[in-house]
Short mmCIF file of C-alpha atoms in Angstrom, two decimals:
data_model
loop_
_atom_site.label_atom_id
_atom_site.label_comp_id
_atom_site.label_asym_id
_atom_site.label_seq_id
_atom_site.Cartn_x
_atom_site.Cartn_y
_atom_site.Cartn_z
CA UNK V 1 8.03 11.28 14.60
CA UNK V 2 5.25 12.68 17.21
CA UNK V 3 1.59 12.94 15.92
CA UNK V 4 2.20 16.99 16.42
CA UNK V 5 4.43 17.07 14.08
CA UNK V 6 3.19 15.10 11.26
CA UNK V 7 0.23 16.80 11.08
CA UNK V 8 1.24 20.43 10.56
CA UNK V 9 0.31 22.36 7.90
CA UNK V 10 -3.12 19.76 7.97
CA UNK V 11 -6.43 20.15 9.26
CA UNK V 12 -6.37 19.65 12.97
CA UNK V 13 -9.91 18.96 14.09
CA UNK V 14 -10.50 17.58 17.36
CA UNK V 15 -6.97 17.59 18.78
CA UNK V 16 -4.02 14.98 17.99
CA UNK V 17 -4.57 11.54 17.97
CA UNK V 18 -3.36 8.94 20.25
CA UNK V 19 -1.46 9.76 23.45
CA UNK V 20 1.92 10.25 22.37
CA UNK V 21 2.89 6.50 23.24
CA UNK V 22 0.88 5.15 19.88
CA UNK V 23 -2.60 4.47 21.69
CA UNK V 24 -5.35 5.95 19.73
CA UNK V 25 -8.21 7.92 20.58
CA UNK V 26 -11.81 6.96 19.11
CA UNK V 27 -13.19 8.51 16.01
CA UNK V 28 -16.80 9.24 14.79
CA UNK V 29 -19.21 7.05 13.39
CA UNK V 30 -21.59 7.94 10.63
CA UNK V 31 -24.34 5.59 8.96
CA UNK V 32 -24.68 7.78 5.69
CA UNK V 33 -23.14 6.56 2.21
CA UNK V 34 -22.53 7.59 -0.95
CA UNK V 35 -23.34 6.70 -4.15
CA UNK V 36 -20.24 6.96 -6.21
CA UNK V 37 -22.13 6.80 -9.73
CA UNK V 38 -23.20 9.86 -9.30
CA UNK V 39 -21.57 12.53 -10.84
CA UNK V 40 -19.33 14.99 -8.44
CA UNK V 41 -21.97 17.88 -8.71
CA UNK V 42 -24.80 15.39 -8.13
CA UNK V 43 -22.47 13.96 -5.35
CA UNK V 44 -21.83 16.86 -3.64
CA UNK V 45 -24.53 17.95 -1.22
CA UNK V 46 -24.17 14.24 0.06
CA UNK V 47 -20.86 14.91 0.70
CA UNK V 48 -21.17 18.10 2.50
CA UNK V 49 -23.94 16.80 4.54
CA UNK V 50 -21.52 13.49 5.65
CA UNK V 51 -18.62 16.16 6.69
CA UNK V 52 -21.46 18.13 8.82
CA UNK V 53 -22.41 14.79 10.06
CA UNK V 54 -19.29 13.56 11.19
CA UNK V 55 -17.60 16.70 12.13
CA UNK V 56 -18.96 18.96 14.91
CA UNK V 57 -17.64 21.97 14.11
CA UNK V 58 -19.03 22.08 10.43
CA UNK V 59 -22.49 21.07 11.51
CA UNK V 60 -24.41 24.17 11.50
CA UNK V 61 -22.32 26.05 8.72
CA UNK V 62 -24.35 27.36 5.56
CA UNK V 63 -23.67 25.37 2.44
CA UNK V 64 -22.38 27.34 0.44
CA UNK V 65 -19.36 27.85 2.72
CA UNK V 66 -18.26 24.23 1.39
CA UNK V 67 -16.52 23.03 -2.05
CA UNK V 68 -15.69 19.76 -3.21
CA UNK V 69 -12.83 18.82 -5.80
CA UNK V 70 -11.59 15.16 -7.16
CA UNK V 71 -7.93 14.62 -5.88
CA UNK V 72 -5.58 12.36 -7.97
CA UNK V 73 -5.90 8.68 -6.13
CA UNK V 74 -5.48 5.17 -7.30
CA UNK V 75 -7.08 3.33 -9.09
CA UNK V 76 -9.56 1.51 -6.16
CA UNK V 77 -10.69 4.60 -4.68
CA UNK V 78 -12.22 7.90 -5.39
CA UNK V 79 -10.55 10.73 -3.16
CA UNK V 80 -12.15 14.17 -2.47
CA UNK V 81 -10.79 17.25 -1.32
CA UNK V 82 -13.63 19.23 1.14
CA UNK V 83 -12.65 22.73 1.76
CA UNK V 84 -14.55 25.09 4.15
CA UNK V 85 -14.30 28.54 4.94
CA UNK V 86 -15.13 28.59 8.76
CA UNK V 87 -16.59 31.87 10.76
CA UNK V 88 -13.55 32.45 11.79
CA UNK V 89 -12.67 33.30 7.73
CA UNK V 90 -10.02 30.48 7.40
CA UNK V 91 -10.44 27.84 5.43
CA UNK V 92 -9.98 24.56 6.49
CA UNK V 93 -9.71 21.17 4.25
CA UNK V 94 -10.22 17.19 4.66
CA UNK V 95 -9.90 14.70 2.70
CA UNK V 96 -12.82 12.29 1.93
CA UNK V 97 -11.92 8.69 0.48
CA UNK V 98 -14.86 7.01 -1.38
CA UNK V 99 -14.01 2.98 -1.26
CA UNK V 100 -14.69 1.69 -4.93
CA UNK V 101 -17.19 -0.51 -5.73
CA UNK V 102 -16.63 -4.14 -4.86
CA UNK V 103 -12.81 -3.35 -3.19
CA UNK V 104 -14.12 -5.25 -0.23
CA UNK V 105 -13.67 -8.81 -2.36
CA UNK V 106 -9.70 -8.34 -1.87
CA UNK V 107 -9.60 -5.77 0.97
CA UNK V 108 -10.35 -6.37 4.80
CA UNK V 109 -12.03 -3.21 5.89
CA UNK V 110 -11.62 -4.02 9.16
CA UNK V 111 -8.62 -4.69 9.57
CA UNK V 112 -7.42 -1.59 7.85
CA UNK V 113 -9.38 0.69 10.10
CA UNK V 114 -7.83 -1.54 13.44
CA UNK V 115 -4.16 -0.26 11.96
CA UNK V 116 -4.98 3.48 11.03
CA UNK V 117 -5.60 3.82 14.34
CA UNK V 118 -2.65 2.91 15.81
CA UNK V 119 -0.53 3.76 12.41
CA UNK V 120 -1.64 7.55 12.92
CA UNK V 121 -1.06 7.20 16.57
CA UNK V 122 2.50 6.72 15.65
CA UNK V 123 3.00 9.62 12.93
CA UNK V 124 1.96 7.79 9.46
CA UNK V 125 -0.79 8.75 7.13
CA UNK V 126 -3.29 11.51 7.91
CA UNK V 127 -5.54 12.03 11.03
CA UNK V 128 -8.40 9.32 11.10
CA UNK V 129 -11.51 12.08 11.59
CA UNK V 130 -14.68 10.31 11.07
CA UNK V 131 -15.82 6.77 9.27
CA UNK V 132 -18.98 6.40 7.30
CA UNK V 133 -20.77 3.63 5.52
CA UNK V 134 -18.31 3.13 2.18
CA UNK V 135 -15.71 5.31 3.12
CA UNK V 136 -13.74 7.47 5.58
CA UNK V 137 -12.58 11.26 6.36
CA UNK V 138 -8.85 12.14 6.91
CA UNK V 139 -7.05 15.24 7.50
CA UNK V 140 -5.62 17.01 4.79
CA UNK V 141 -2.07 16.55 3.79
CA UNK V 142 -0.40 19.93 2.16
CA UNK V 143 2.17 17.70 0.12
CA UNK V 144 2.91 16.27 -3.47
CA UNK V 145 1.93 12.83 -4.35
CA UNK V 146 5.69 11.40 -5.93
CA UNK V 147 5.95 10.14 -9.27
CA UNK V 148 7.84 6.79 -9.49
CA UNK V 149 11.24 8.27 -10.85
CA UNK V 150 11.16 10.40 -7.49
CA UNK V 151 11.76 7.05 -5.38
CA UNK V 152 15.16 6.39 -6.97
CA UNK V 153 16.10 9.60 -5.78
CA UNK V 154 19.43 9.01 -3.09
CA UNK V 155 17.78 11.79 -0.79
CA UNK V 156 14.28 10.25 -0.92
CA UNK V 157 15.44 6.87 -1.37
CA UNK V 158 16.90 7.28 2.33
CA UNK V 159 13.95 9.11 3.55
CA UNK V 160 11.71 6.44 2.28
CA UNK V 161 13.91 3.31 3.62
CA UNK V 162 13.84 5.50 7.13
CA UNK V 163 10.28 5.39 7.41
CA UNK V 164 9.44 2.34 6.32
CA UNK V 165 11.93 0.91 9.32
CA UNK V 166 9.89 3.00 11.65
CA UNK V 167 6.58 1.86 10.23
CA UNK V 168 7.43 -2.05 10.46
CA UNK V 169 8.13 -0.90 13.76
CA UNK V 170 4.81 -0.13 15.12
CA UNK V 171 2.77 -2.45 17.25
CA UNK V 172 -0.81 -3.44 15.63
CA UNK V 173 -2.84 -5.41 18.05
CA UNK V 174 -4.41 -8.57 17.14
CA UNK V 175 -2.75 -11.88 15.56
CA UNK V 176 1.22 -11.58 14.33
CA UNK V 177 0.68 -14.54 11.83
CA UNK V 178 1.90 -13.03 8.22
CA UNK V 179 -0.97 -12.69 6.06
CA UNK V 180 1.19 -13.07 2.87
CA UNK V 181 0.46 -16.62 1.55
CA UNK V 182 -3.03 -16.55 3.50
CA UNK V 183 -4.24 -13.86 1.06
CA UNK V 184 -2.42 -15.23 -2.00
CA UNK V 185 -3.81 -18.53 -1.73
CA UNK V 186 -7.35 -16.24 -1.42
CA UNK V 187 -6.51 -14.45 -4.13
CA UNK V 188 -6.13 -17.64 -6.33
CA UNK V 189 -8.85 -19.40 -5.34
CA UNK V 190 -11.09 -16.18 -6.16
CA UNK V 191 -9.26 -15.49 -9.48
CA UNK V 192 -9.20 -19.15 -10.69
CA UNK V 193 -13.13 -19.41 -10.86
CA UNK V 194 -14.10 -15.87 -12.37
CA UNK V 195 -17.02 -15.58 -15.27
CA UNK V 196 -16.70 -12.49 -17.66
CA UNK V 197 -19.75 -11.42 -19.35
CA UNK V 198 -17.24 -10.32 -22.13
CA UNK V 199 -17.02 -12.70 -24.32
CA UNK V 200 -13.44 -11.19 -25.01
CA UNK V 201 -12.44 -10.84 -21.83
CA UNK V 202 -13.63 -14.27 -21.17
CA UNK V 203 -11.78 -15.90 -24.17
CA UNK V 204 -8.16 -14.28 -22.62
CA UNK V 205 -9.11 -15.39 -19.08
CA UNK V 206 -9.33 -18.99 -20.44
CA UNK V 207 -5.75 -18.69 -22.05
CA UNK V 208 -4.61 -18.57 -18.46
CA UNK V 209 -3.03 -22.20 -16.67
CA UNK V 210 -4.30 -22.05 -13.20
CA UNK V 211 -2.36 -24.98 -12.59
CA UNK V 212 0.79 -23.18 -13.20
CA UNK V 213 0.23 -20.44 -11.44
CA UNK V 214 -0.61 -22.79 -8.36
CA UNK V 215 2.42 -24.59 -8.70
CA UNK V 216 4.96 -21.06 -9.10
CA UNK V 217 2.80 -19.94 -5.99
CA UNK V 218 4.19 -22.77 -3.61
CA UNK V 219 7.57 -23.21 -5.29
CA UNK V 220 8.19 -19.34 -4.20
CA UNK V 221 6.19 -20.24 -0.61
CA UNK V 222 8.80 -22.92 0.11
CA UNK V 223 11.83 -20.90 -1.11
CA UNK V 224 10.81 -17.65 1.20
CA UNK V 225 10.24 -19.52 3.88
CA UNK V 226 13.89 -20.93 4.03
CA UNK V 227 14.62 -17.01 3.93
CA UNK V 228 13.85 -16.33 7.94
CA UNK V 229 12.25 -13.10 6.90
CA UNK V 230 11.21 -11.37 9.92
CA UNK V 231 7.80 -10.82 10.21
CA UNK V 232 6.55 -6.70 10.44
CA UNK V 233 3.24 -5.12 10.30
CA UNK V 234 4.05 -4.31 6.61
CA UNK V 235 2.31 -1.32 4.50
CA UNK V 236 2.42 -3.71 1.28
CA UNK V 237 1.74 -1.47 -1.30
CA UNK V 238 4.17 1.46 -1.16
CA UNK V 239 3.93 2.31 -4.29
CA UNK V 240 4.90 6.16 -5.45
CA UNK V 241 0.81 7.14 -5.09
CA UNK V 242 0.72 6.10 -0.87
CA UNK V 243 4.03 8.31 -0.70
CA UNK V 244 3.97 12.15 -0.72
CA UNK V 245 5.97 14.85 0.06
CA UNK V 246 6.07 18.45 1.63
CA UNK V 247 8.95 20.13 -0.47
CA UNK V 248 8.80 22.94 1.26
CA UNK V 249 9.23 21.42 5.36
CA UNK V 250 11.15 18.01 3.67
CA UNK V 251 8.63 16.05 5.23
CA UNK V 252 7.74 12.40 3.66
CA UNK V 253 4.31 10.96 4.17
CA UNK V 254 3.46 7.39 4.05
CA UNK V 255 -0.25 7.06 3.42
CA UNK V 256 -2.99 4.49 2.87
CA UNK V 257 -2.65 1.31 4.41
CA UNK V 258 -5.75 -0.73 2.78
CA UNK V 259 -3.29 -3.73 2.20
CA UNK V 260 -0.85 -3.34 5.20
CA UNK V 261 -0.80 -6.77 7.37
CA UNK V 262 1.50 -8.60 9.71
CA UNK V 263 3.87 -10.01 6.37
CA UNK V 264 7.49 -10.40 5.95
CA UNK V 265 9.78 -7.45 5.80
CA UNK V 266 11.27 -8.71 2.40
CA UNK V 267 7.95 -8.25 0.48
CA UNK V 268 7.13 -4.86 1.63
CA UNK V 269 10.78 -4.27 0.43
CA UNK V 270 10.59 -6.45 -2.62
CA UNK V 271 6.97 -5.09 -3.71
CA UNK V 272 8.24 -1.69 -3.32
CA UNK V 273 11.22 -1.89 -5.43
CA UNK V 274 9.21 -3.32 -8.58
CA UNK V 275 6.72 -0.15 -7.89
CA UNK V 276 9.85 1.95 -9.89
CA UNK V 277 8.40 1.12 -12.34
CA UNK V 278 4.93 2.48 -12.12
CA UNK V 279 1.74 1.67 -13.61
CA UNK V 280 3.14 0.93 -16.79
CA UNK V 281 5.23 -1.96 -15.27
CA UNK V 282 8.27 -0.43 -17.17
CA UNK V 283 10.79 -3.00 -15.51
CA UNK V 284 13.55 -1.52 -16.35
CA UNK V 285 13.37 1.33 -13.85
CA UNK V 286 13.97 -1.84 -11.54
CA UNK V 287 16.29 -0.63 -9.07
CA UNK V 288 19.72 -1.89 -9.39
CA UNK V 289 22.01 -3.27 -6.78
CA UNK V 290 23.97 -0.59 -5.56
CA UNK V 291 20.62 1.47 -5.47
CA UNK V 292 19.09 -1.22 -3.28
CA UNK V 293 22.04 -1.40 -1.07
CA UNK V 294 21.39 2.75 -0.50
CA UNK V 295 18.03 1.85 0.57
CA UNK V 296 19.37 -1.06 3.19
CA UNK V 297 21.95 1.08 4.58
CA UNK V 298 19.21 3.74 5.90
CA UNK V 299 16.78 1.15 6.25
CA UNK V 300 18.86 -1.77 9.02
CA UNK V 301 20.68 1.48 10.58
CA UNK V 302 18.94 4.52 9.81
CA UNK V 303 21.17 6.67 11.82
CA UNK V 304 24.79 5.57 10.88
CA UNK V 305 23.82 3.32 7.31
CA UNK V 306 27.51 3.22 6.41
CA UNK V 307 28.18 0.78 9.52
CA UNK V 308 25.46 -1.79 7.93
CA UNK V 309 27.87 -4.81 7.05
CA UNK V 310 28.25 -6.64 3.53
CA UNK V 311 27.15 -9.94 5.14
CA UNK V 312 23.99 -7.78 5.89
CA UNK V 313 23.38 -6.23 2.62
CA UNK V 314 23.88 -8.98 1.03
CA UNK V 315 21.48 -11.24 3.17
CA UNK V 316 18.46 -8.67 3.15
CA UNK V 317 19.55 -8.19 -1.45
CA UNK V 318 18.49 -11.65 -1.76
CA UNK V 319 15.52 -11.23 0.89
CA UNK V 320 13.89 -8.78 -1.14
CA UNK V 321 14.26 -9.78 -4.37
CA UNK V 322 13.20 -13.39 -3.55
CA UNK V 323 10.16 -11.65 -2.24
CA UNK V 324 9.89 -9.85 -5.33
CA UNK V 325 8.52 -12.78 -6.93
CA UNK V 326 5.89 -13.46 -4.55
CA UNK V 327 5.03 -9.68 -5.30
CA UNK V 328 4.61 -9.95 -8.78
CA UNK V 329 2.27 -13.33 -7.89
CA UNK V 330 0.39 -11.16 -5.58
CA UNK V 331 -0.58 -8.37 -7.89
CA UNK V 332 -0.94 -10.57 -10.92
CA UNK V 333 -4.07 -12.52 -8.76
CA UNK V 334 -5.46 -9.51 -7.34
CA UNK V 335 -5.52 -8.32 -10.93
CA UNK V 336 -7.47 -10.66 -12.41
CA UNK V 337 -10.21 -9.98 -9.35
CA UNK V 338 -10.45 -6.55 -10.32
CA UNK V 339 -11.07 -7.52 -14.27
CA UNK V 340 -14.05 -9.26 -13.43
CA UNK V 341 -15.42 -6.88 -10.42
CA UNK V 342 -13.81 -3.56 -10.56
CA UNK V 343 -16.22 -1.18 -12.81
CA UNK V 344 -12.76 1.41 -13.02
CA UNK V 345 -11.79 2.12 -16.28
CA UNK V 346 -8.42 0.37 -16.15
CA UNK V 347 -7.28 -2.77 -18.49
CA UNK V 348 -6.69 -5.11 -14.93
CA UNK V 349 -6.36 -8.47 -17.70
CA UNK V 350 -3.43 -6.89 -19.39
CA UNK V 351 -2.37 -6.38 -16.06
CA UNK V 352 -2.06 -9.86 -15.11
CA UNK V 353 0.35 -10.45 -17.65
CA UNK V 354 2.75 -7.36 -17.09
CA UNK V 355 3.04 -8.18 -14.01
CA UNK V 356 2.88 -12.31 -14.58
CA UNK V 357 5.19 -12.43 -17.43
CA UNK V 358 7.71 -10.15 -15.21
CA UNK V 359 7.46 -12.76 -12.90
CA UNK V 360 8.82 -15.55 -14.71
CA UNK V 361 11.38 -13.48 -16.71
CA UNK V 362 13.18 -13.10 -13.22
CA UNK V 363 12.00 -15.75 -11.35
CA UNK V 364 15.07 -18.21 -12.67
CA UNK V 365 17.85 -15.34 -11.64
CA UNK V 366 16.55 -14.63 -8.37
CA UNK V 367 15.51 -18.06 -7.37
CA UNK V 368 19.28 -19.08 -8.01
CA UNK V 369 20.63 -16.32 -6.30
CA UNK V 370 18.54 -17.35 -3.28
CA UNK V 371 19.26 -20.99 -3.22
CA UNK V 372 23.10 -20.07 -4.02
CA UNK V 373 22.65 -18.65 -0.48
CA UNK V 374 21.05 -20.83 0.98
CA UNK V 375 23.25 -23.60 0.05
CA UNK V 376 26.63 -21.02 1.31
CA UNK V 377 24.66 -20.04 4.55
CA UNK V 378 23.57 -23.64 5.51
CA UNK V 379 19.73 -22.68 5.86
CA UNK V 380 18.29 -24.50 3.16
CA UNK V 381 17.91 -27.90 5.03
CA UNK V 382 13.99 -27.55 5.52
CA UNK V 383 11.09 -24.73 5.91
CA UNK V 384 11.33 -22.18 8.82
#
């Protein structure tokens, strides 16, 4: 899918990025921040200002030619639409994402800038147009955010798998090691020595065996590694909210790619399957196995799925759902960070234990499964 393409119906402000052959062009540089306790009416002329500074064309319009509206988002950032009415009389919109307070303790910054790049070189997310102190500006994407019943959708379930093999397929410069166990191990060491002014908070954070957790974390690090899991530059948090869709042109969009690192294909396919069930971790939207065989089909041969073999499905079914577990430890850490440093009005502690207890209610099942196949395949001698 060519840059052209995937941007139509968007704001298209200074030209198309990249080349065509997935090399980016550069992108503007601004020094200015925002403060993100201020209220949006408070916030706004800092806003507009940031657009004019970062945007040629809107630097010498008038004011009052600009509005600012709260998008829906996640729950890490704060997302702004910024529409202008140009000389020209059309009106022309970005999109500004505020990073939340204290996101850089589990995201790399850096590194997620170093993919967009290349990411919307190749077609994904929206047009990179500017970066500014604690945030960045994107073009504008005319489509629906999905809900998380929309993903077990056949159509969109085969749409979604089709992407996601084109977007392990793009080439992100810099080291191929999988980050996977590298930030989980982080993520426990950060989350294991936490201090809650709450004295509540506190009291359930001290219910919690570290211990345990360490020990699940490198049982399920051995087992995937037995797995030969090839290693992608993986989005790792396609949830329903970084997927939306154009209902009118049937275009998909995968978008925001704070998390995405070299990783395994199996958790980008795991960790999306347990996103069925939304933010309220209802589990038993869990996809079942002749929905996840769908999704293979499109996603190992996205142009004729019905050729994919058993032995295949059946190899990349216990791939994913292994990986599932390591999911589940991923967001149940990163959790327990955002308790203590997130100021979002979210309960991150109860959290931890949807998405913890989930964990070991499967983790028996699947861990079987996976060393039943191991055992038939003759891989589980010793680690990859």
């Amino acid at each position: 899918m060519g840059a052209e393409k995937i941007y139509n119906g968007s704001v298209d402000l200074g030209g198309v990025v990249g080349d065509g052959e997935g090399n980016p062009e550069s992108y503007r540089l601004s020094t200015l921040s925002v403060d993100l306790s201020l209220p949006l009416p408070a916030m706004t002329p800092r806003i507009i200002e940031l657009c004019k500074d970062l945007l040629n064309e809107w630097s010498e319009l008038d004011n009052s030619r600009f509005s600012v509206e709260t998008v829906s988002g996640g729950i890490t950032n704060l997302l702004l639409k910024v529409t202008v009415k140009e000389e020209s009389g059309s009106c022309v919109s970005v999109t500004v994402r505020l990073y939340g307070p204290n996101t850089d303790y589990v995201i790399n910054r850096d590194r997620e800038l170093q993919a967009i790049k290349y990411l919307s070189a190749a077609g994904f997310g929206a047009k990179l147009l500017g970066v500014f102190k604690n945030g960045m500006v994107q073009s504008f994407i005319h489509a629906r955010t999905l809900e998380p019943s929309d993903m077990r959708k056949p159509k969109l379930a085969a749409e979604i798998a089709k992407q996601l093999n084109k977007f392990h397929k793009v080439y992100i410069p810099g080291s191929k090691e999988p980050q996977l166990w590298n930030e989980i191990l982080k993520f426990y060491e950060k989350a294991s020595a936490l201090q809650f002014d709450d004295t509540g908070k506190q009291s359930i954070y001290d219910t919690i065996s570290f211990k345990e957790i360490h020990n699940e974390v490198l049982e399920i690090k051995e087992l995937t590694s037995l797995l030969n899991s090839p290693v992608v530059f993986a989005h790792n948090d396609l949830l329903s909210g970084n997927i939306m869709l154009n209902e009118e042109e049937e275009r998909l969009y995968v978008i925001d790619f704070e998390y995405g690192s070299y990783s395994y294909r199996g958790f980008d396919i795991g960790n999306h399957f347990n996103e069925y069930a939304g933010y309220d971790c209802d589990y038993s939207c869990y996809p079942s196995k002749e929905e996840q065989y769908h999704f293979f089909r499109h996603y190992l041969k996205p142009e004729k799925p019905d050729e994919v073999s058993q032995k295949d499905l059946e190899a990349l079914y216990v791939e994913s759902n292994t990986f599932m577990l390591a999911s589940h430890l991923y967001w149940a850490l990163w959790a327990l960070i955002q308790a203590r440093m997130s100021p979002i009005d979210f309960d991150y502690l109860a959290y931890f234990f949807l998405r913890y207890n989930e964990y070991k209610k499967q983790k028996e099942k699947y861990c079987s499964l996976a060393r039943s196949f191991l055992s038939r395949s003759g891989l589980g001698c010793e680690p990859a």
